[in-house]
Coordinates of C-alpha atoms in Angstrom, one line a residue:
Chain W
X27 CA 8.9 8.5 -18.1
X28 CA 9.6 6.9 -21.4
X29 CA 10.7 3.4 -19.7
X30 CA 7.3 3.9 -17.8
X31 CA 5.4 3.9 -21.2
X32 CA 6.9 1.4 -22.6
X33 CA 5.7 -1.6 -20.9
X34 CA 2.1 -1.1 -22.0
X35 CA 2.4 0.1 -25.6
X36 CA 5.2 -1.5 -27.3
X37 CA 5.5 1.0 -30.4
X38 CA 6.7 4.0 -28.0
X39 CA 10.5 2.6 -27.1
X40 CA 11.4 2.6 -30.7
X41 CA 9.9 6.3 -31.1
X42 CA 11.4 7.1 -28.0
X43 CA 14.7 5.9 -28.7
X44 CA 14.2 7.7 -31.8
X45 CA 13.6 10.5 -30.4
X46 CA 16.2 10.4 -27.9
X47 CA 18.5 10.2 -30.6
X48 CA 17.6 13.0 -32.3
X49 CA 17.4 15.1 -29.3
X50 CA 21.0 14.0 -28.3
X51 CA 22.4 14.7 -31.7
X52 CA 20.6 18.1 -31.8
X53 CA 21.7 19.2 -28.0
X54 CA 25.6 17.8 -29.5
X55 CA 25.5 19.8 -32.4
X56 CA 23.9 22.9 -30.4
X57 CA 26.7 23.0 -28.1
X58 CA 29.5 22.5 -30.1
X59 CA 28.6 24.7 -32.8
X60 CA 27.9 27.0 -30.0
X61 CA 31.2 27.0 -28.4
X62 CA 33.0 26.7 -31.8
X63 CA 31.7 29.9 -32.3
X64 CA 31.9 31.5 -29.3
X65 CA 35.7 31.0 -28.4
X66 CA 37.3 30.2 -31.9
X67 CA 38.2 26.7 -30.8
X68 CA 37.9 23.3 -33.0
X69 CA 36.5 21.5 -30.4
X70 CA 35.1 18.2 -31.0
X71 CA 32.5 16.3 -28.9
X72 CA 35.5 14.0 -27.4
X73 CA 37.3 17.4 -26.0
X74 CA 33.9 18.6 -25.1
X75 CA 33.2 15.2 -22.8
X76 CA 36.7 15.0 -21.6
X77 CA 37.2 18.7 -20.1
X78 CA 33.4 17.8 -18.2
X79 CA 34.6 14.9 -17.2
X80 CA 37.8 16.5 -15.8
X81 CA 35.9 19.3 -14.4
X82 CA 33.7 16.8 -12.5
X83 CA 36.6 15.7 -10.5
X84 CA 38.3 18.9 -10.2
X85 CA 35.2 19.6 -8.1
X86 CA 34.3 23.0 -10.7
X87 CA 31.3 21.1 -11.4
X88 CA 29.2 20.2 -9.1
X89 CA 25.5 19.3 -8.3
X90 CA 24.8 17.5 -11.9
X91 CA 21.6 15.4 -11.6
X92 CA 22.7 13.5 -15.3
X93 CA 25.9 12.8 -17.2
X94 CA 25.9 15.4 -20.3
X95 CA 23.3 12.9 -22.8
X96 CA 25.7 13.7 -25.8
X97 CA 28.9 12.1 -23.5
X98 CA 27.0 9.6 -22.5
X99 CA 29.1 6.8 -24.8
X100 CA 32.3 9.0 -23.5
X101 CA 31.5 8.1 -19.9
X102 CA 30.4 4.4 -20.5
X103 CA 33.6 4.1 -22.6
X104 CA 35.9 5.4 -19.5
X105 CA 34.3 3.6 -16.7
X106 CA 35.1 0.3 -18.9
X107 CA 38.1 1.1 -19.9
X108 CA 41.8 0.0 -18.9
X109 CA 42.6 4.1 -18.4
X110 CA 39.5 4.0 -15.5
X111 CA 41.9 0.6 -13.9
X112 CA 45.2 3.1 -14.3
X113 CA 44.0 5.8 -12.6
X114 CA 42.0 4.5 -9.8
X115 CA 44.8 1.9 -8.9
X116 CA 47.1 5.0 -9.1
X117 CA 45.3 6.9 -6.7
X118 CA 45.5 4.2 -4.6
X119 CA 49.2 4.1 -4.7
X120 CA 49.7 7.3 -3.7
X121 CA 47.4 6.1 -0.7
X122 CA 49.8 3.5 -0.1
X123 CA 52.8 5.8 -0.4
X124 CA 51.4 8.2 2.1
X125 CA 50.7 5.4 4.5
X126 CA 54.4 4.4 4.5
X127 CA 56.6 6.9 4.2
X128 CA 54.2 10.5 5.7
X129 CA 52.1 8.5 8.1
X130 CA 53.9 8.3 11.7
X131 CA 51.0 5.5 12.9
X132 CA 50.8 6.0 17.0
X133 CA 50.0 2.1 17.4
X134 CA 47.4 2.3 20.4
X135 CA 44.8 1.6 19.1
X136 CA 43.9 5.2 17.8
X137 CA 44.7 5.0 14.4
X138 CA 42.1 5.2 11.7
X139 CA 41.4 5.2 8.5
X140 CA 37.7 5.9 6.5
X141 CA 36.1 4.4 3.6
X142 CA 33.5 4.9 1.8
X143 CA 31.7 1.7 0.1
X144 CA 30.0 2.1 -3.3
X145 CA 32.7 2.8 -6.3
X146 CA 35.3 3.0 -3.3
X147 CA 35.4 -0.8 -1.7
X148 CA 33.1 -2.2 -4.6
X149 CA 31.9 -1.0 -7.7
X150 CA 28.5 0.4 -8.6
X151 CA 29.6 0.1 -12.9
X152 CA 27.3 -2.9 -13.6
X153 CA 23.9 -1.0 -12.2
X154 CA 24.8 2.1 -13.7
X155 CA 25.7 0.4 -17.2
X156 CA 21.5 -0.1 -17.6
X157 CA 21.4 3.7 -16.8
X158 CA 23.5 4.8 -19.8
X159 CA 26.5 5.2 -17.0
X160 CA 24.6 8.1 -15.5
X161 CA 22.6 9.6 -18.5
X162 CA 19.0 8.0 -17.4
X163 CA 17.8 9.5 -14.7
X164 CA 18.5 7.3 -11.6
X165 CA 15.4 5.5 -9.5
X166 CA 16.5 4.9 -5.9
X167 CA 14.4 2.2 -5.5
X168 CA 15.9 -0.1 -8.3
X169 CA 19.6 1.2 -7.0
X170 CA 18.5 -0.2 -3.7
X171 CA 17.0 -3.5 -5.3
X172 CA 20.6 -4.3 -7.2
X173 CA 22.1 -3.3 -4.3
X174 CA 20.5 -6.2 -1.7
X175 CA 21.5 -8.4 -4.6
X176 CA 25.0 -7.9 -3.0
X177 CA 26.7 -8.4 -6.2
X178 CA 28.9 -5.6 -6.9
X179 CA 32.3 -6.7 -7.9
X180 CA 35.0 -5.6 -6.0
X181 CA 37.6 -3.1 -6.7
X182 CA 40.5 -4.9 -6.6
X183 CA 43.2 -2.7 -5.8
X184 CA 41.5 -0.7 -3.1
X185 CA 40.9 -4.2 -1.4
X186 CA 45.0 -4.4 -1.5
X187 CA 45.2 -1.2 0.3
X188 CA 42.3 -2.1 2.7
X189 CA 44.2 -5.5 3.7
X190 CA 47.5 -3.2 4.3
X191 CA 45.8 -1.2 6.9
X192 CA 44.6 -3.9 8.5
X193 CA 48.4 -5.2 8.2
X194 CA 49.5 -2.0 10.0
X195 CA 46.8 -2.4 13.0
X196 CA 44.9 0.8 11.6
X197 CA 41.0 0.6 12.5
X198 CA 38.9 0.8 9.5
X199 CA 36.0 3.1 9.4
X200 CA 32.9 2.1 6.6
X201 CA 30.6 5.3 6.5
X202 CA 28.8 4.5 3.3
X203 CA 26.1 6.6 2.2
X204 CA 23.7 3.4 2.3
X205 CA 20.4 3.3 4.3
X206 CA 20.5 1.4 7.3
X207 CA 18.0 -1.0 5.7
X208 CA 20.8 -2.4 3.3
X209 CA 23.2 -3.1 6.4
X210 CA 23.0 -6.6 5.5
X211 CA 22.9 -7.2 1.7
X212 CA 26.5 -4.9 2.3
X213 CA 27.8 -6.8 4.7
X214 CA 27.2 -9.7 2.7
X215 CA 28.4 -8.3 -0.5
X216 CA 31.4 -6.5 1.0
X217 CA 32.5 -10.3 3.1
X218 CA 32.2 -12.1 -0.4
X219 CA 34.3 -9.7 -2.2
X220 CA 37.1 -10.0 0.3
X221 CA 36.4 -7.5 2.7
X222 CA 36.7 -8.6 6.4
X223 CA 38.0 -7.1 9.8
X224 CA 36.9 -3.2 9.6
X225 CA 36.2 -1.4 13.0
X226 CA 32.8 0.1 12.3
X227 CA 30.2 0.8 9.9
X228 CA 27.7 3.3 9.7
X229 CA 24.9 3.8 7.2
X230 CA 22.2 6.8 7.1
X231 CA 19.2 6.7 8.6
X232 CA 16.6 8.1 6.9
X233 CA 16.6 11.6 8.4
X234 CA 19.7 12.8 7.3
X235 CA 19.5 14.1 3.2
X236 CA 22.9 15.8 3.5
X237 CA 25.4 13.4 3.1
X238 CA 28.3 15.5 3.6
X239 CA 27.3 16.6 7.3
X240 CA 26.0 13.5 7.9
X241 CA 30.0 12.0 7.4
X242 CA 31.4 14.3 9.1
X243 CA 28.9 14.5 12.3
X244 CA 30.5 10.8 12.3
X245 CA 33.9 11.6 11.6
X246 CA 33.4 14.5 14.8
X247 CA 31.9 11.6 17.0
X248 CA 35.2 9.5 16.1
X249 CA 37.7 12.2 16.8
X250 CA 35.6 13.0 20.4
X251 CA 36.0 9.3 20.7
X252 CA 39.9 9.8 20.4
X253 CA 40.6 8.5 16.9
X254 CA 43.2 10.1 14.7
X255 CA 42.0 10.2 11.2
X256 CA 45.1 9.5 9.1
X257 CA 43.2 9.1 5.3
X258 CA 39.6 9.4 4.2
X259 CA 39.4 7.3 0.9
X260 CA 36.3 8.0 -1.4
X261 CA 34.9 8.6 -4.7
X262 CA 32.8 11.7 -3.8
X263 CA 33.7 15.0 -2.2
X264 CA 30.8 14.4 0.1
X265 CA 32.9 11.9 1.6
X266 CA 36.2 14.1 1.8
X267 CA 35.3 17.7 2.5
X268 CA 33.6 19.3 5.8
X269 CA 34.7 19.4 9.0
X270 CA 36.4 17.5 10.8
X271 CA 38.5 15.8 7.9
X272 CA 41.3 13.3 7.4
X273 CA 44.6 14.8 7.5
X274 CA 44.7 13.7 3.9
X275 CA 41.8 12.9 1.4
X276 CA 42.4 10.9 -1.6
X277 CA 39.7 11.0 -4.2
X278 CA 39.2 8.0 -6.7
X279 CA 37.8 9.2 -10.1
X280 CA 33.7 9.2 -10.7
X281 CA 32.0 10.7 -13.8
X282 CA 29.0 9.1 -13.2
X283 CA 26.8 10.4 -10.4
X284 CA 27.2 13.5 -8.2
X285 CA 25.9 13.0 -4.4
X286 CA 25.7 16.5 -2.1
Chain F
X1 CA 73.6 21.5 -13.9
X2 CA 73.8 19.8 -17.3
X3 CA 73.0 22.9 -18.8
X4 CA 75.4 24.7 -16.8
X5 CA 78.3 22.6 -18.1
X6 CA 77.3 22.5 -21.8
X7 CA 78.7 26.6 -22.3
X8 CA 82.1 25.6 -21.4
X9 CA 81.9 22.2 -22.6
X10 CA 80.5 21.6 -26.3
X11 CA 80.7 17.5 -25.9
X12 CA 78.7 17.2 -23.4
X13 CA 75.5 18.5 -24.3
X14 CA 75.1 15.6 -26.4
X15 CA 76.3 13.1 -24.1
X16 CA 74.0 14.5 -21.5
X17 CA 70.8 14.1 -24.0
X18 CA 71.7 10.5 -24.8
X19 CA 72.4 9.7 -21.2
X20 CA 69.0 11.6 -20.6
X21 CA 67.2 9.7 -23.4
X22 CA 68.8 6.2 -22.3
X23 CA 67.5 7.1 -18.5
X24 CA 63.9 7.8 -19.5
X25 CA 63.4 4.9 -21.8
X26 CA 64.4 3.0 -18.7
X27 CA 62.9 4.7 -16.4
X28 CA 60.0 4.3 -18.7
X29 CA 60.2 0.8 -19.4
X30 CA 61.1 -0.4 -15.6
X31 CA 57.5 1.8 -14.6
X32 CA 56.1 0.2 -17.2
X33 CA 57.3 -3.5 -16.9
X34 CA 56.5 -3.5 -13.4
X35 CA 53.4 -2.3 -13.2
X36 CA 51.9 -4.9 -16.0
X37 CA 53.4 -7.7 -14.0
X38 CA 51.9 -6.5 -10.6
X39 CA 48.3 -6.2 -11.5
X40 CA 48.1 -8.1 -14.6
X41 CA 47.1 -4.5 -16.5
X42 CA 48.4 -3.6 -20.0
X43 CA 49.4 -0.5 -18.9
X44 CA 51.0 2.1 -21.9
X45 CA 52.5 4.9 -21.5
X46 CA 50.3 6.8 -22.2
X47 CA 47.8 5.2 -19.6
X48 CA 50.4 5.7 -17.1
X49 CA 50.8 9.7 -17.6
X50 CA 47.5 10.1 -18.2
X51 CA 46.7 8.5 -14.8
X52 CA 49.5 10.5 -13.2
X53 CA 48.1 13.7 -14.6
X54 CA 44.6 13.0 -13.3
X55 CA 46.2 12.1 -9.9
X56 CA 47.3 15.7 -9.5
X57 CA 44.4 17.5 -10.6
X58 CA 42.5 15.4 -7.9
X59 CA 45.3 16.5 -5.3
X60 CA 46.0 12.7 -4.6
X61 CA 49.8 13.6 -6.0
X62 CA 51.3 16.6 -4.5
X63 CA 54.6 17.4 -3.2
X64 CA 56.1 16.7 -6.4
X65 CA 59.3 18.4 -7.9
X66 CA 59.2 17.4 -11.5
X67 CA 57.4 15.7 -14.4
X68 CA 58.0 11.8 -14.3
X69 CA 60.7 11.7 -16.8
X70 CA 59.0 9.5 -18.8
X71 CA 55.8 11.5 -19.1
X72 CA 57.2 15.0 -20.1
X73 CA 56.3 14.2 -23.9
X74 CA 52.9 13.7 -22.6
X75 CA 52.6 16.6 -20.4
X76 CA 53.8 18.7 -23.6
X77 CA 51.7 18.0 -25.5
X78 CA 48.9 18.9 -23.0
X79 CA 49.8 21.8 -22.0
X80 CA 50.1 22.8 -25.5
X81 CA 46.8 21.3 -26.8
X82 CA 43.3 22.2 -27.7
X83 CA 42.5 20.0 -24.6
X84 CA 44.2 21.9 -22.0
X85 CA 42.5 25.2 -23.8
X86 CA 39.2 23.5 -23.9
X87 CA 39.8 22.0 -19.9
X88 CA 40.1 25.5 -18.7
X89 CA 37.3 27.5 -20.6
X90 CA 35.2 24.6 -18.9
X91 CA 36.3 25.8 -15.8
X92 CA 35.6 29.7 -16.2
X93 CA 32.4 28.5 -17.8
X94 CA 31.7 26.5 -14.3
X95 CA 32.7 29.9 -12.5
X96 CA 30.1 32.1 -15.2
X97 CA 27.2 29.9 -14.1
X98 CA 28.1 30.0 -10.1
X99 CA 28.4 34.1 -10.5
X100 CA 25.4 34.6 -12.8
X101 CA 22.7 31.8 -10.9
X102 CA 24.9 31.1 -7.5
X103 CA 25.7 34.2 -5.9
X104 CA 23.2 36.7 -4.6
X105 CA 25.5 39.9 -4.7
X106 CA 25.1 42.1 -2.2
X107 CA 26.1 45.3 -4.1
X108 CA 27.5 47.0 -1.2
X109 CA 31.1 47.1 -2.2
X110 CA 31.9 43.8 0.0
X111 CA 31.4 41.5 -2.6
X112 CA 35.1 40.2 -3.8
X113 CA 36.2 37.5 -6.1
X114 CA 40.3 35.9 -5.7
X115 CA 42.8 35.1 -8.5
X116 CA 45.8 33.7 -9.0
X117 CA 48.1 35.5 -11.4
X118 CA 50.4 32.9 -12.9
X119 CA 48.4 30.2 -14.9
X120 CA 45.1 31.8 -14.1
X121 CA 45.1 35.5 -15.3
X122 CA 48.6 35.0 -17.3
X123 CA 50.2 32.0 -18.9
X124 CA 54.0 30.5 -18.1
X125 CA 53.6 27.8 -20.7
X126 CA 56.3 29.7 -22.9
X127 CA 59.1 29.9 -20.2
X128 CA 58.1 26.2 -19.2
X129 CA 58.8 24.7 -22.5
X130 CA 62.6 25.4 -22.2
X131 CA 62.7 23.6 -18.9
X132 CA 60.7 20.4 -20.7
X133 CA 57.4 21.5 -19.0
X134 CA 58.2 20.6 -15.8
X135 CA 60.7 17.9 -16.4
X136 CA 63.4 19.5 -15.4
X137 CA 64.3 21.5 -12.4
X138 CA 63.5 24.2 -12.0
X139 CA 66.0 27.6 -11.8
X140 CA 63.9 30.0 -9.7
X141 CA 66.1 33.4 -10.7
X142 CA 65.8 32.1 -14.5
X143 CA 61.9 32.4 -14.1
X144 CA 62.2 35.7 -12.5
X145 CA 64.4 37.3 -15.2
X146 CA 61.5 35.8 -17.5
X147 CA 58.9 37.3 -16.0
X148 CA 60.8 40.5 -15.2
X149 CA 60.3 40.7 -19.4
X150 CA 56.6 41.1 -18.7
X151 CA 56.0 38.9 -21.8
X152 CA 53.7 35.9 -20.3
X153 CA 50.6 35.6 -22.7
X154 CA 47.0 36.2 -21.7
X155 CA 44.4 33.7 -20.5
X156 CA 42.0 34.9 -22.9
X157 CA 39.3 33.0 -20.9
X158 CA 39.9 34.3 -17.7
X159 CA 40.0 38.0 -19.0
X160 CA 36.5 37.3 -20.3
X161 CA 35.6 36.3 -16.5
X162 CA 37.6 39.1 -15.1
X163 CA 35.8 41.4 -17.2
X164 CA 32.3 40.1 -16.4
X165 CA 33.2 40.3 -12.8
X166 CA 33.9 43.9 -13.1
X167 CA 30.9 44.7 -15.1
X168 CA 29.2 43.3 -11.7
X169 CA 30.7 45.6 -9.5
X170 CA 32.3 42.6 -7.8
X171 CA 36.1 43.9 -6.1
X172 CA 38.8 41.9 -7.7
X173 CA 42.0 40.9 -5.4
X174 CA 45.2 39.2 -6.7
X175 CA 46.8 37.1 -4.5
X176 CA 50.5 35.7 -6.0
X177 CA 53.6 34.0 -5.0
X178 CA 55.2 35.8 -6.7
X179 CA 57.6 38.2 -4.8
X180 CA 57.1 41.6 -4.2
X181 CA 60.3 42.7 -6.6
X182 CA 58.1 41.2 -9.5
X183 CA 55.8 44.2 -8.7
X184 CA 56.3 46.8 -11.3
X185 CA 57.0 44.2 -14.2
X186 CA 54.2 42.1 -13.0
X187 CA 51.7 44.9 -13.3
X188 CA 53.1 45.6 -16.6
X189 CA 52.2 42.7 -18.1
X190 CA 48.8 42.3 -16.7
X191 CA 48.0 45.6 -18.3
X192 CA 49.1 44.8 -21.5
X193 CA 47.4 41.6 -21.8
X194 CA 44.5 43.8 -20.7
X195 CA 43.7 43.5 -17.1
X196 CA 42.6 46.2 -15.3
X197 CA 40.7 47.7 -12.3
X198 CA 41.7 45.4 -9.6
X199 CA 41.0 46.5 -5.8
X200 CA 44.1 44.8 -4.6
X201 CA 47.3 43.2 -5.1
X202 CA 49.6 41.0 -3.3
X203 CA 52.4 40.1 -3.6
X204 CA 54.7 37.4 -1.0
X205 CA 57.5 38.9 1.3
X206 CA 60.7 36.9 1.3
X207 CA 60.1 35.6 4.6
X208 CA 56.5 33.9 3.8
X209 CA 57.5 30.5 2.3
X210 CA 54.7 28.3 3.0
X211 CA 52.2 29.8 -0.2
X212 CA 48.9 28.2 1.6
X213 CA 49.6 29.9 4.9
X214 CA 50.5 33.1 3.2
X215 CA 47.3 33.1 0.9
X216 CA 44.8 32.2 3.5
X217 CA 47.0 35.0 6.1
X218 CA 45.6 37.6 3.1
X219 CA 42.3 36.6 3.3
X220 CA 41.8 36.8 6.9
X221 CA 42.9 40.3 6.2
X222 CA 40.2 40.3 3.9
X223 CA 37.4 38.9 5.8
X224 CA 37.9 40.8 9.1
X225 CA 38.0 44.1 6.7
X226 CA 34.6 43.4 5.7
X227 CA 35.0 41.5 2.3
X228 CA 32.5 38.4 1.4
X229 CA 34.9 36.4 -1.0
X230 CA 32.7 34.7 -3.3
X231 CA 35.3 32.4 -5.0
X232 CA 38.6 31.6 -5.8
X233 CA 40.2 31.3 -8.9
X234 CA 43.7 29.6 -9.3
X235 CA 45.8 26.6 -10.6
X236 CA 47.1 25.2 -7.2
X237 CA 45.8 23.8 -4.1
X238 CA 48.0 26.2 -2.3
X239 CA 45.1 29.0 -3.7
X240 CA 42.4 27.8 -2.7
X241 CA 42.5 25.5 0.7
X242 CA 43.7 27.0 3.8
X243 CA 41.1 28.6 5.8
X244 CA 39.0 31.2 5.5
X245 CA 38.6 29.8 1.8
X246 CA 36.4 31.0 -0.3
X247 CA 32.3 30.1 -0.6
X248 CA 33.7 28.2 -3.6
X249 CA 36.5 27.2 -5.4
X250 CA 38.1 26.8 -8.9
X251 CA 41.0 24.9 -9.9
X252 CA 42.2 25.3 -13.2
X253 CA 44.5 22.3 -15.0
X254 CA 48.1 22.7 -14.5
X255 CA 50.1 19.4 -14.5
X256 CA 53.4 21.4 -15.0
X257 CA 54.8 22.4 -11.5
X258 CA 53.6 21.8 -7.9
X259 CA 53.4 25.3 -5.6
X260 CA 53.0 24.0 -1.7

């Protein structure tokens, strides 16, 4: 609401970012003052950000429509940072481990493995860095705007594994969370970045709200169909959980949005 | 079996903790080394066992028998930190707000919550530090004489919850691994740490050795008895997939030990 202003009366951002700051810094001291308090803990606003962030992809919390506003320079920090590269390359190893050594691939044409696209196969960072990394509220349409840009960079070391699959003769499986009106501007982005030789790709239509059964009503149409779901790779549990599953899920880390 | 030699052999202790030391700073170093020259990442130490860690809570490590080597310093110092005690209050503060504003209670006496006992309701931190937190292997009749002493600390957070569940009328059922001959010692020590007023207790026979199937065997129990399990609380997968689960579930941190 306070971008909306902006535009026609120029005094407001600077009050508004004023304000914002004040309300952070307030809301920050609130709850930390609070917990010190409550449980007898030093607890600093860096612990604070790092055991949501933590609990985010433990899956305790769930639903959250914005990134805490007082972690908000936490979250930028991590989703720019070297540690962010560790661990999502690492997850990715252990993608790459399972695939070699627990995998016993049947070779006809039935294996198959599922992706998901945004902050799986390329990487959403650069939109949500004019967002405060997830603690301005999001507008769809502008998502969907960058998004036909097709310039999200790739990430790098899920197109290693992605290539290895395709090495193996596994089919890959796209089901992104995308409307169908973006099939394009993905395709494009997704073939510039590397990305080439998947099986299928699915995006939403406009009826289904509930991302989670709309992946796995796909995932059930694939098995019917006589694929054998080795892996589901993604970066949101909406993408891993329901029925039926991979016989594995690996999940790469995201504090920055929460889709149901 | 380097501690088994060092009573009858005073030398070697030392020896073995050099030859240890030497091992990890090349284990350490070769993990290290490698990894910078693969994906052109400066990767610390740190970085790495921090990305490890983060890899098991997301269940994209499992299976695993001990600490990397290298990272047991690390894992130390977690497990022993503000963090890890700030990590899990944000948990049970995730499971206060589903129970208060998620759960329409029925009131009946159907309504049940699940816990885990060790590293939920009861801490092994203490008896893990002589076995480097993980880092080395693990003597299973050591840890029963340990907790045969009835001496594992409280999770003062978790009594809180336990608590609050009670004051709801909500049935509380423990579901452990540990074996039935901990019985007596086990309930002991929950009762001094201040736990009481479960409905139920369970404890694994010697012939259930797969912990999912075992857990998720109880709760069919449960369900088909009348129970609505509103959640789960626990530190391992093992206690919370499986099938009938829980309407939600709660993983608390524990990077120490992997229970399959």
């Amino acid at each position: 609401m306070a971008m909306a202003k902006a535009k026609s009366k120029p005094v407001l951002p600077l009050f508004s970012t004023f304000f914002c700051l004040f309300m952070a810094v307030t809301a920050a001291d609130w709850n930390i003052v609070n917990r010190r308090n409550k449980n007898g803990l030093k607890i600093s606003l860096k612990n604070y950000c790092e055991s949501w962030r933590l609990n985010v992809e433990l899956h305790n919390v769930r639903y959250f429509k914005l990134v805490p506003e007082e972690c908000v320079g936490y979250i930028g920090n991590y989703v720019t940072s070297t540690q962010y590269k560790v661990d999502s390359e690492r997850t990715i190893e252990e993608c790459i481990v399972y695939l070699t050594k627990g995998c016993s691939l049947k070779g006809d044409g039935t294996d198959a493995w599922i992706f998901d696209i945004d902050d799986t196969l390329i990487s959403t960072v650069p939109y949500y860095k004019k967002i405060q990394y997830g603690g301005k509220k999001l507008n769809i349409t502008d998502l969907e705007a960058w998004m036909s840009g097709a310039k999200a960079p790739v990430l790098g070391h899920t197109l290693r594994f992605f290539n290895l699959l395709k090495a193996k003769g596994v089919d890959i499986i796209l089901i992104s969370a995308r409307r169908e009106a973006l099939r394009s501007a993905t395709i494009e982005n997704l073939v510039q970045k590397g990305y080439h030789g998947w099986s299928d790709l699915f995006f939403r239509s406009d009826e289904e709200k509930d991302v989670e059964k709309y992946k796995s009503d796909v995932r059930r149409r694939l098995v019917k169909g006589g694929y054998c779901i080795w892996g589901i790779l993604g970066d949101q549990y909406s993408s891993l959980e329901g029925t039926p599953s991979g016989r594995r899920t690996f999940k790469l880390p995201n504090p920055m949005y929460y889709v149901a």
